[in-house]
Coordinates of C-alpha atoms and ligand atoms in Angstrom, one line a residue:
X1 CA -16.8 2.8 54.0
X2 CA -19.1 1.8 51.1
X3 CA -17.2 2.6 47.9
X4 CA -19.2 2.5 44.6
X5 CA -17.7 0.6 41.8
X6 CA -17.1 3.7 39.6
X7 CA -15.5 5.6 42.5
X8 CA -13.0 2.7 43.0
X9 CA -12.3 2.6 39.3
X10 CA -11.8 6.3 39.0
X11 CA -9.4 6.2 41.9
X12 CA -7.5 3.4 40.0
X13 CA -7.5 5.5 36.9
X14 CA -5.9 8.4 38.8
X15 CA -3.2 6.1 40.0
X16 CA -2.6 4.6 36.5
X17 CA -2.6 8.0 34.8
X18 CA 0.4 9.0 36.9
X19 CA 2.4 6.0 35.7
X20 CA 1.9 5.8 32.0
X21 CA 2.0 8.1 29.0
X22 CA -1.2 10.0 28.1
X23 CA -1.4 8.4 24.7
X24 CA -1.3 4.9 26.2
X25 CA -3.8 5.9 28.9
X26 CA -6.4 7.1 26.5
X27 CA -5.9 4.1 24.2
X28 CA -6.0 1.4 26.7
X29 CA -7.8 2.7 29.8
X30 CA -10.4 5.2 28.6
X31 CA -12.4 2.5 26.8
X32 CA -12.8 0.4 30.0
X33 CA -16.1 0.5 31.9
X34 CA -16.3 -0.5 35.5
X35 CA -19.0 -3.1 36.0
X36 CA -19.3 -4.1 39.6
X37 CA -17.6 -4.2 42.9
X38 CA -18.2 -7.2 45.2
X39 CA -16.3 -7.1 48.4
X40 CA -12.7 -6.7 47.3
X41 CA -13.3 -7.8 43.7
X42 CA -13.6 -5.1 41.1
X43 CA -14.9 -6.2 37.6
X44 CA -14.1 -4.1 34.6
X45 CA -15.4 -4.6 31.1
X46 CA -13.0 -4.5 28.2
X47 CA -13.9 -4.2 24.5
X48 CA -12.3 -7.4 23.3
X49 CA -10.2 -10.4 24.1
X50 CA -7.4 -8.8 22.3
X51 CA -7.7 -5.8 24.6
X52 CA -7.7 -8.0 27.6
X53 CA -4.5 -9.8 26.4
X54 CA -2.9 -6.5 25.7
X55 CA -3.6 -5.2 29.2
X56 CA -2.4 -8.3 30.8
X57 CA 0.8 -8.3 28.9
X58 CA 1.6 -4.6 29.2
X59 CA -0.1 -3.2 32.2
X60 CA -0.5 -6.0 34.7
X61 CA 1.8 -4.4 37.2
X62 CA 0.3 -1.0 36.8
X63 CA -3.2 -2.5 37.3
X64 CA -2.0 -4.5 40.3
X65 CA -0.6 -1.4 41.9
X66 CA -3.7 0.6 41.3
X67 CA -6.0 -2.1 42.7
X68 CA -3.8 -2.5 45.8
X69 CA -4.0 1.3 46.3
X70 CA -7.7 1.4 45.9
X71 CA -8.8 -1.8 47.6
X72 CA -5.9 -2.9 49.8
X73 CA -3.6 -5.9 49.5
X74 CA -6.5 -8.4 49.0
X75 CA -8.0 -6.4 46.2
X76 CA -8.7 -8.4 43.0
X77 CA -9.5 -7.5 39.5
X78 CA -11.7 -9.4 37.2
X79 CA -12.3 -8.8 33.5
X80 CA -15.5 -9.0 31.6
X81 CA -14.7 -9.4 27.9
X82 CA -17.1 -8.3 25.2
X83 CA -17.3 -11.1 22.7
X84 CA -18.3 -10.4 19.2
X85 CA -20.6 -12.7 17.5
X86 CA -18.0 -13.5 14.8
X87 CA -18.9 -14.0 11.2
X88 CA -22.3 -15.3 10.1
X89 CA -20.8 -18.7 9.7
X90 CA -19.2 -19.3 13.1
X91 CA -21.2 -19.5 16.2
X92 CA -20.5 -16.9 18.9
X93 CA -17.8 -18.0 21.2
X94 CA -17.3 -17.5 24.9
X95 CA -14.1 -17.0 26.7
X96 CA -12.9 -18.0 30.0
X97 CA -9.5 -16.4 30.6
X98 CA -7.2 -16.8 33.5
X99 CA -5.9 -13.6 34.9
X100 CA -2.7 -13.0 36.8
X101 CA -4.5 -11.6 39.8
X102 CA -6.2 -14.9 40.3
X103 CA -9.6 -13.7 39.2
X104 CA -11.7 -15.3 36.4
X105 CA -13.0 -13.5 33.4
X106 CA -16.7 -13.5 33.3
X107 CA -18.6 -14.0 30.2
X108 CA -20.0 -10.7 29.1
X109 CA -22.9 -9.7 27.0
X110 CA -22.7 -10.7 23.4
X111 CA -23.2 -8.0 21.0
X112 CA -22.9 -7.5 17.3
X113 CA -19.8 -6.1 15.9
X114 CA -20.0 -2.4 16.0
X115 CA -19.3 -0.2 13.0
X116 CA -15.6 0.4 13.4
X117 CA -13.9 3.1 11.6
X118 CA -11.5 0.9 9.6
X119 CA -8.1 2.0 8.4
X120 CA -9.2 1.7 4.8
X121 CA -11.7 4.4 5.3
X122 CA -14.7 2.2 5.1
X123 CA -17.9 3.8 6.2
X124 CA -19.0 0.5 7.7
X125 CA -17.6 -3.0 7.9
X126 CA -20.8 -4.7 6.9
X127 CA -19.7 -7.5 4.6
X128 CA -21.0 -5.8 1.4
X129 CA -18.6 -3.0 1.8
X130 CA -15.4 -4.9 2.5
X131 CA -12.9 -4.3 -0.1
X132 CA -10.2 -6.9 -0.3
X133 CA -7.8 -4.6 -2.1
X134 CA -7.0 -7.4 -4.5
X135 CA -5.9 -7.0 -8.1
X136 CA -7.9 -9.3 -10.4
X137 CA -5.3 -9.7 -13.0
X138 CA -3.0 -11.4 -10.6
X139 CA -4.5 -14.8 -10.4
X140 CA -3.4 -18.4 -10.7
X141 CA -4.3 -18.7 -14.4
X142 CA -1.8 -15.9 -15.2
X143 CA 0.8 -17.2 -12.8
X144 CA 3.0 -19.5 -14.9
X145 CA 4.2 -22.6 -13.1
X146 CA 7.8 -23.7 -13.3
X147 CA 10.4 -25.5 -11.2
X148 CA 11.3 -22.1 -9.8
X149 CA 7.9 -21.6 -8.1
X150 CA 6.3 -25.0 -7.9
X151 CA 6.4 -25.5 -4.1
X152 CA 5.2 -21.9 -3.4
X153 CA 2.5 -22.1 -6.0
X154 CA 1.1 -25.4 -4.9
X155 CA 1.2 -24.4 -1.2
X156 CA -0.6 -21.3 -2.2
X157 CA -3.2 -23.4 -4.0
X158 CA -3.7 -25.6 -1.0
X159 CA -4.1 -22.6 1.2
X160 CA -6.6 -21.1 -1.2
X161 CA -8.7 -24.3 -1.2
X162 CA -8.8 -24.6 2.6
X163 CA -7.7 -21.4 4.2
X164 CA -6.9 -21.7 7.9
X165 CA -7.3 -25.5 7.8
X166 CA -4.0 -26.8 6.4
X167 CA -0.8 -26.7 8.4
X168 CA 0.4 -24.0 6.0
X169 CA -0.5 -21.3 8.4
X170 CA 1.1 -18.9 8.2
X171 CA 2.2 -19.3 4.6
X172 CA 5.4 -17.4 4.1
X173 CA 6.5 -16.8 0.5
X174 CA 9.9 -15.3 0.0
X175 CA 12.0 -14.5 -2.9
X176 CA 14.0 -11.7 -4.6
X177 CA 12.5 -8.7 -6.3
X178 CA 10.3 -9.2 -9.3
X179 CA 10.0 -13.0 -8.8
X180 CA 6.2 -13.0 -8.3
X181 CA 5.6 -12.7 -4.6
X182 CA 2.9 -10.0 -4.9
X183 CA 1.4 -11.8 -7.9
X184 CA 1.1 -15.1 -6.0
X185 CA -0.2 -13.4 -2.9
X186 CA -3.0 -11.8 -4.9
X187 CA -3.7 -15.1 -6.7
X188 CA -4.3 -16.8 -3.4
X189 CA -6.6 -14.1 -2.2
X190 CA -8.6 -14.0 -5.5
X191 CA -9.0 -17.7 -5.4
X192 CA -10.3 -17.7 -1.9
X193 CA -12.8 -15.0 -2.7
X194 CA -14.0 -17.0 -5.6
X195 CA -14.5 -20.2 -3.6
X196 CA -15.6 -18.6 -0.3
X197 CA -17.2 -15.3 -1.1
X198 CA -18.4 -14.9 2.5
X199 CA -14.9 -14.7 3.9
X200 CA -13.3 -11.4 4.4
X201 CA -10.0 -11.5 2.5
X202 CA -7.7 -8.6 2.9
X203 CA -4.5 -7.8 1.0
X204 CA -2.3 -5.1 2.5
X205 CA 1.3 -4.1 1.9
X206 CA 3.4 -3.8 5.0
X207 CA 4.1 -0.2 4.2
X208 CA 0.4 0.5 4.2
X209 CA -0.1 -1.4 7.4
X210 CA 2.7 0.7 9.1
X211 CA 1.3 4.0 7.8
X212 CA -2.2 3.1 8.9
X213 CA -0.9 2.2 12.3
X214 CA 1.0 5.4 12.6
X215 CA -2.0 7.5 11.7
X216 CA -4.2 5.5 14.1
X217 CA -1.8 6.3 16.9
X218 CA -1.8 10.0 15.9
X219 CA -5.6 10.1 15.7
X220 CA -6.2 8.1 18.8
X221 CA -7.8 5.3 16.8
X222 CA -5.7 2.4 17.7
X223 CA -8.7 0.5 18.9
X224 CA -10.5 0.9 15.6
X225 CA -7.3 -0.1 13.8
X226 CA -7.0 -3.3 15.8
X227 CA -10.7 -4.1 15.7
X228 CA -10.7 -3.8 12.0
X229 CA -7.8 -6.3 11.5
X230 CA -9.3 -8.7 14.0
X231 CA -12.3 -9.2 11.7
X232 CA -10.2 -10.3 8.8
X233 CA -10.6 -14.0 7.8
X234 CA -7.6 -14.2 5.5
X235 CA -4.9 -11.7 6.0
X236 CA -2.4 -11.3 3.2
X237 CA 0.5 -9.1 4.1
X238 CA 3.1 -8.2 1.5
X239 CA 6.8 -7.5 2.1
X240 CA 7.1 -8.0 5.8
X241 CA 10.8 -7.2 5.7
X242 CA 9.6 -3.6 6.0
X243 CA 8.6 -4.3 9.6
X244 CA 12.3 -4.3 10.4
X245 CA 13.1 -1.8 13.1
X246 CA 9.5 -0.8 13.6
X247 CA 9.0 -2.0 17.1
X248 CA 5.5 -0.7 17.8
X249 CA 4.2 -2.0 14.6
X250 CA 5.7 -5.4 15.2
X251 CA 4.1 -5.5 18.6
X252 CA 0.7 -4.7 17.3
X253 CA 1.1 -7.1 14.4
X254 CA 2.3 -9.8 16.8
X255 CA -1.0 -9.6 18.7
X256 CA -3.1 -9.4 15.6
X257 CA -1.2 -12.4 14.2
X258 CA -1.8 -14.4 17.4
X259 CA -5.4 -13.6 17.6
X260 CA -6.1 -14.4 14.0
X261 CA -4.1 -17.6 14.1
X262 CA -5.7 -18.8 17.3
X263 CA -9.1 -18.3 15.7
X264 CA -8.2 -20.4 12.8
X265 CA -7.8 -17.5 10.4
X266 CA -5.3 -17.8 7.5
X267 CA -2.3 -15.6 7.3
X268 CA -0.2 -15.3 4.2
X269 CA 3.0 -13.2 4.1
X270 CA 5.7 -12.4 1.7
X271 CA 9.2 -11.3 2.3
X272 CA 12.3 -10.6 0.2
X273 CA 14.4 -13.1 2.2
X274 CA 13.8 -16.2 4.3
X275 CA 12.7 -15.5 7.9
X276 CA 16.1 -16.5 9.3
X277 CA 17.7 -13.6 7.4
X278 CA 15.1 -11.0 8.4
X279 CA 17.0 -8.5 10.5
X280 CA 15.5 -6.1 12.9
X281 CA 12.5 -8.3 13.6
X282 CA 11.7 -9.4 17.1
X283 CA 12.5 -13.0 17.8
X284 CA 9.0 -13.9 19.0
X285 CA 7.5 -12.6 15.8
X286 CA 10.1 -14.5 13.7
X287 CA 9.4 -17.7 15.5
X288 CA 5.8 -17.4 14.6
X289 CA 6.6 -16.8 10.9
X290 CA 8.2 -20.2 11.0
X291 CA 5.2 -22.0 12.4
X292 CA 3.6 -22.8 9.1
X293 CA 5.2 -23.3 5.7
X294 CA 8.0 -21.2 4.2
X295 CA 8.3 -21.5 0.5
X296 CA 10.7 -19.7 -1.9
X297 CA 10.4 -18.3 -5.3
X298 CA 13.5 -18.6 -7.4
X299 CA 14.7 -17.1 -10.6
X300 CA 12.8 -18.5 -13.5
X301 CA 14.6 -21.1 -15.5
X302 CA 14.8 -20.9 -19.3
X303 CA 11.7 -22.9 -20.0
X304 CA 9.6 -20.9 -17.6
X305 CA 10.8 -17.7 -19.1
X306 CA 9.7 -18.9 -22.5
X307 CA 6.3 -19.8 -21.2
X308 CA 5.9 -16.5 -19.5
X309 CA 6.9 -14.6 -22.6
X310 CA 4.5 -16.6 -24.8
X311 CA 1.6 -16.2 -22.4
X312 CA 2.1 -12.5 -21.9
X313 CA 2.4 -11.8 -25.6
X314 CA -0.6 -13.9 -26.3
X315 CA -2.6 -12.1 -23.7
X316 CA -1.7 -8.8 -25.4
X317 CA -2.7 -10.2 -28.8
X318 CA 0.8 -9.9 -30.1
X319 CA 2.3 -12.4 -32.5
X320 CA 5.9 -13.0 -31.9
X321 CA 8.2 -15.3 -33.7
X322 CA 9.7 -18.3 -31.9
X323 CA 13.3 -17.1 -32.4
X324 CA 12.5 -13.8 -30.7
X325 CA 10.9 -15.6 -27.7
X326 CA 14.0 -17.7 -27.3
X327 CA 16.3 -14.7 -27.7
X328 CA 14.5 -12.7 -25.0
X329 CA 14.3 -15.7 -22.7
X330 CA 18.0 -16.3 -23.2
X331 CA 19.0 -12.7 -22.7
X332 CA 17.0 -11.6 -19.7
X333 CA 17.5 -14.1 -16.9
X334 CA 17.2 -12.0 -13.8
X335 CA 13.6 -11.8 -12.9
X336 CA 10.1 -11.6 -14.4
X337 CA 9.6 -7.9 -13.9
X338 CA 12.6 -7.2 -16.0
X339 CA 11.5 -9.6 -18.6
X340 CA 8.1 -7.8 -18.8
X341 CA 9.9 -4.5 -19.0
X342 CA 11.8 -5.7 -22.1
X343 CA 8.6 -7.1 -23.7
X344 CA 6.8 -3.8 -23.2
X345 CA 9.7 -1.8 -24.8
X346 CA 9.8 -4.2 -27.7
X347 CA 6.1 -3.8 -28.3
X348 CA 6.5 0.0 -28.0
X349 CA 9.4 0.0 -30.5
X350 CA 7.4 -2.1 -32.9
X351 CA 4.4 0.1 -32.9
X352 CA 6.3 3.4 -32.9
X353 CA 8.4 2.4 -35.9
X354 CA 5.7 0.4 -37.5
X355 CA 7.9 -2.6 -37.7
X356 CA 7.2 -6.2 -37.2
X357 CA 8.6 -7.8 -34.0
X358 CA 11.5 -9.7 -35.3
X359 CA 14.9 -10.8 -34.1
X360 CA 16.6 -7.6 -35.3
X361 CA 14.2 -5.3 -33.6
X362 CA 14.5 -7.4 -30.4
X363 CA 18.3 -7.1 -30.5
X364 CA 18.1 -3.4 -31.0
X365 CA 15.7 -2.9 -28.2
X366 CA 17.6 -5.0 -25.8
X367 CA 20.8 -3.3 -26.6
X368 CA 19.2 0.0 -25.9
X369 CA 17.8 -0.9 -22.5
X370 CA 19.9 -3.5 -20.9
X371 CA 23.5 -3.0 -20.4
X372 CA 25.6 -5.7 -19.0
X373 CA 26.8 -4.3 -15.7
X374 CA 30.1 -6.1 -15.5
X375 CA 31.3 -4.8 -18.8
X376 CA 29.5 -1.6 -19.4
X377 CA 29.2 0.4 -16.2
X378 CA 32.3 2.4 -15.4
X379 CA 33.1 4.5 -12.4
X380 CA 32.3 7.6 -14.3
X381 CA 28.8 6.4 -15.0
X382 CA 28.3 5.3 -11.4
X383 CA 29.4 8.7 -10.2
X384 CA 27.1 10.5 -12.6
X385 CA 24.1 8.3 -11.7
X386 CA 24.6 8.6 -7.9
X387 CA 25.2 12.4 -8.0
X388 CA 22.2 12.9 -10.2
X389 CA 20.1 10.8 -7.8
X390 CA 21.2 12.9 -4.8
X391 CA 21.1 16.2 -6.8
X392 CA 24.8 16.8 -6.4
X393 CA 27.6 17.8 -8.7
X394 CA 29.8 14.9 -9.7
X395 CA 32.9 17.0 -8.7
X396 CA 31.6 17.1 -5.2
X397 CA 32.0 13.3 -4.9
X398 CA 35.7 13.8 -5.5
X399 CA 36.3 16.9 -3.5
X400 CA 37.6 17.1 0.1
X401 CA 34.3 18.1 1.6
X402 CA 32.9 16.2 4.7
X403 CA 29.4 17.4 4.5
X404 CA 27.2 14.5 5.6
X405 CA 25.1 14.1 2.5
X406 CA 28.1 14.3 0.2
X407 CA 30.0 11.7 2.3
X408 CA 27.1 9.3 2.1
X409 CA 26.7 9.8 -1.7
X410 CA 30.4 9.3 -2.1
X411 CA 30.3 6.1 -0.1
X412 CA 27.5 4.8 -2.1
X413 CA 29.3 5.5 -5.4
X414 CA 32.4 3.8 -4.0
X415 CA 30.2 0.8 -3.0
X416 CA 28.8 0.4 -6.5
X417 CA 32.2 0.9 -8.0
X418 CA 33.4 -2.0 -5.9
X419 CA 30.3 -4.1 -6.7
X420 CA 30.0 -3.4 -10.4
X421 CA 33.4 -2.8 -11.8
X422 CA 36.7 -4.6 -11.9
X423 CA 38.6 -1.8 -10.5
X424 CA 40.9 -2.5 -7.5
X425 CA 40.3 -0.7 -4.2
X426 CA 43.3 1.4 -4.9
X427 CA 42.0 2.4 -8.3
X428 CA 38.5 3.2 -6.9
X429 CA 40.1 5.5 -4.3
X430 CA 42.1 7.2 -7.0
X431 CA 38.9 8.0 -9.0
X432 CA 37.4 9.6 -5.9
X433 CA 39.9 12.4 -5.5
X434 CA 42.9 10.3 -4.6
X435 CA 41.6 8.6 -1.5
X436 CA 43.3 5.5 -0.2
X437 CA 42.1 1.9 -0.3
X438 CA 41.1 1.8 3.4
X439 CA 38.6 4.7 2.8
X440 CA 37.0 2.5 0.1
X441 CA 36.8 -0.5 2.4
X442 CA 35.2 1.7 5.1
X443 CA 32.7 3.0 2.6
X444 CA 31.6 -0.4 1.5
X445 CA 31.2 -1.5 5.1
X446 CA 29.2 1.6 6.0
X447 CA 26.9 1.1 3.1
X448 CA 26.4 -2.6 3.9
X449 CA 25.6 -1.6 7.5
X450 CA 23.0 1.0 6.5
X451 CA 21.4 -1.4 4.0
X452 CA 20.9 -3.8 6.9
X453 CA 19.5 -1.3 9.3
X454 CA 17.7 1.4 7.4
X455 CA 14.8 0.7 5.1
X456 CA 14.7 4.0 3.3
X457 CA 18.4 3.7 2.6
X458 CA 17.9 0.2 1.3
X459 CA 15.2 1.4 -1.0
X460 CA 17.4 4.1 -2.4
X461 CA 20.1 1.5 -3.0
X462 CA 17.6 -0.6 -4.9
X463 CA 16.5 2.4 -6.9
X464 CA 20.0 3.2 -7.8
X465 CA 20.7 -0.4 -8.8
X466 CA 17.8 -0.3 -11.2
X467 CA 19.0 2.9 -12.6
X468 CA 22.5 1.5 -13.1
X469 CA 21.2 -1.6 -14.7
X470 CA 18.7 -0.1 -17.1
X471 CA 20.0 2.6 -19.4
X472 CA 17.2 3.7 -21.6
X473 CA 18.3 4.9 -25.0
X474 CA 17.6 8.4 -25.9
Ligands
ADP1 P1 7.6 -9.3 -6.4 O1 6.4 -9.0 -5.6 O2 8.3 -10.6 -6.1 O3 8.7 -8.3 -6.5 P2 5.7 -9.3 -8.6 O4 4.7 -10.3 -8.0 O5 5.4 -7.9 -8.5 O6 7.1 -9.6 -7.9 O7 6.0 -9.8 -10.1 C1 6.6 -8.9 -11.0 C2 5.9 -9.1 -12.3 O8 6.2 -10.3 -12.9 C3 4.4 -9.0 -12.2 O9 3.9 -8.3 -13.3 C4 4.0 -10.4 -12.3 O10 2.7 -10.6 -12.9 C5 5.0 -11.1 -13.1 N1 5.3 -12.5 -12.7 C6 6.1 -12.9 -11.7 N2 6.1 -14.3 -11.7 C7 5.3 -14.7 -12.7 C8 4.9 -16.0 -13.1 N3 5.3 -17.1 -12.5 N4 4.0 -16.0 -14.2 C9 3.6 -14.9 -14.8 N5 3.9 -13.7 -14.4 C10 4.8 -13.6 -13.3
MG2 MG1 6.0 -7.3 -4.5

């Protein structure tokens, strides 16, 4: 019987449809076009190399089964991959991919990149319209160098000079909150854009990437999403720790990562901890994070803090006496964001009260905003802050109730009491309606577990920490 190529493919599609979810079917199989049938070899055309890789990795058995059903045990499948012409700079490339069914992939027609609907709501991806999402004020000039950031800064600089060419690919910058990860990431991006304006640099936070992916899935636009990211020359992705536990996003990112990396595109990532401590991330993704260079940002030392204060004040046109600079640098040693917060308050105090910035004003301001946690925060204050945060009554934290949201708030308040006060476990239990010390131990453990596994929860804890630390005067 003489089967036409599309008849065979339609038959395959019917078989495949039975076996996979509708969503996956429309994402990965609808875009395929049957090309030709020669004997027992069916050739299908797929939109990109990425697409081919994805099919081979995820649907090889489904495809094999369908081909066998349609063409018998000797049936073979070949792919024809549409190859885009790349950027203006690089010549079009051809692919010759092996395939698990023993067929070869034929070189397909070359064609210009089509106008994808990018996740950043671009009407077109022609170079003129590409927005890098970079913030101009975060550049290398404003990023003060110190021992705490020297390695990361110079690696960033090297990458910015020769993106994709150095062995720092990917470049992974990690460090605690407020230590300059986002600033440095933007600085690298801005520098590249300045030196190599034809490159498509893209900055994206991991949260944004996750949300874009979710909505692409919902709107059946996963292909557009992927195609958009595959065109990026320099991908800067901030706070990858938020990928934890998001398996589908990790999977898509893994493929985008591989594809960009293989094509010599630069990837820059930031994270709040070193790759080895990133929990909830797939091993294969983590192993790739370690391919290039991992550089950390540490808490700024005294001299760097002085330099940062001077530079920022100068940039704002504010004259500030040397003893005040030193006083601030000495008093706020946690991170740069807090240091900036204090400077802003100081400037605000000075202009509100029409007072010169002097040591006395600095001391007053600082007393009003920063309270030393060890000595100043008591269980009462923790209970008040946590119950306000969760819109509960403080008494409920001490009551017998086992309502889930109250139990969690109570555990969090116990956790902070253990972290931030010198009370014994027994005493903490006493302050929470006379509970015993094992309840407190259990609370601390539960909170730690949830911090490790639940991003929203971890964010709430970070919020609360900030609230507990910064008490703004009335
Ligand atoms: P992170 O992303 O690590 O939480 P950010 O990059 O947002 O931290 O930095 C917090 C603030 O501190 C930003 O306003 C940033 O400009 C500033 N900052 C951090 N490091 C430096 C530095 N080395 N020099 C100047 N400003 C810095
Ligand atoms: Mg950041």
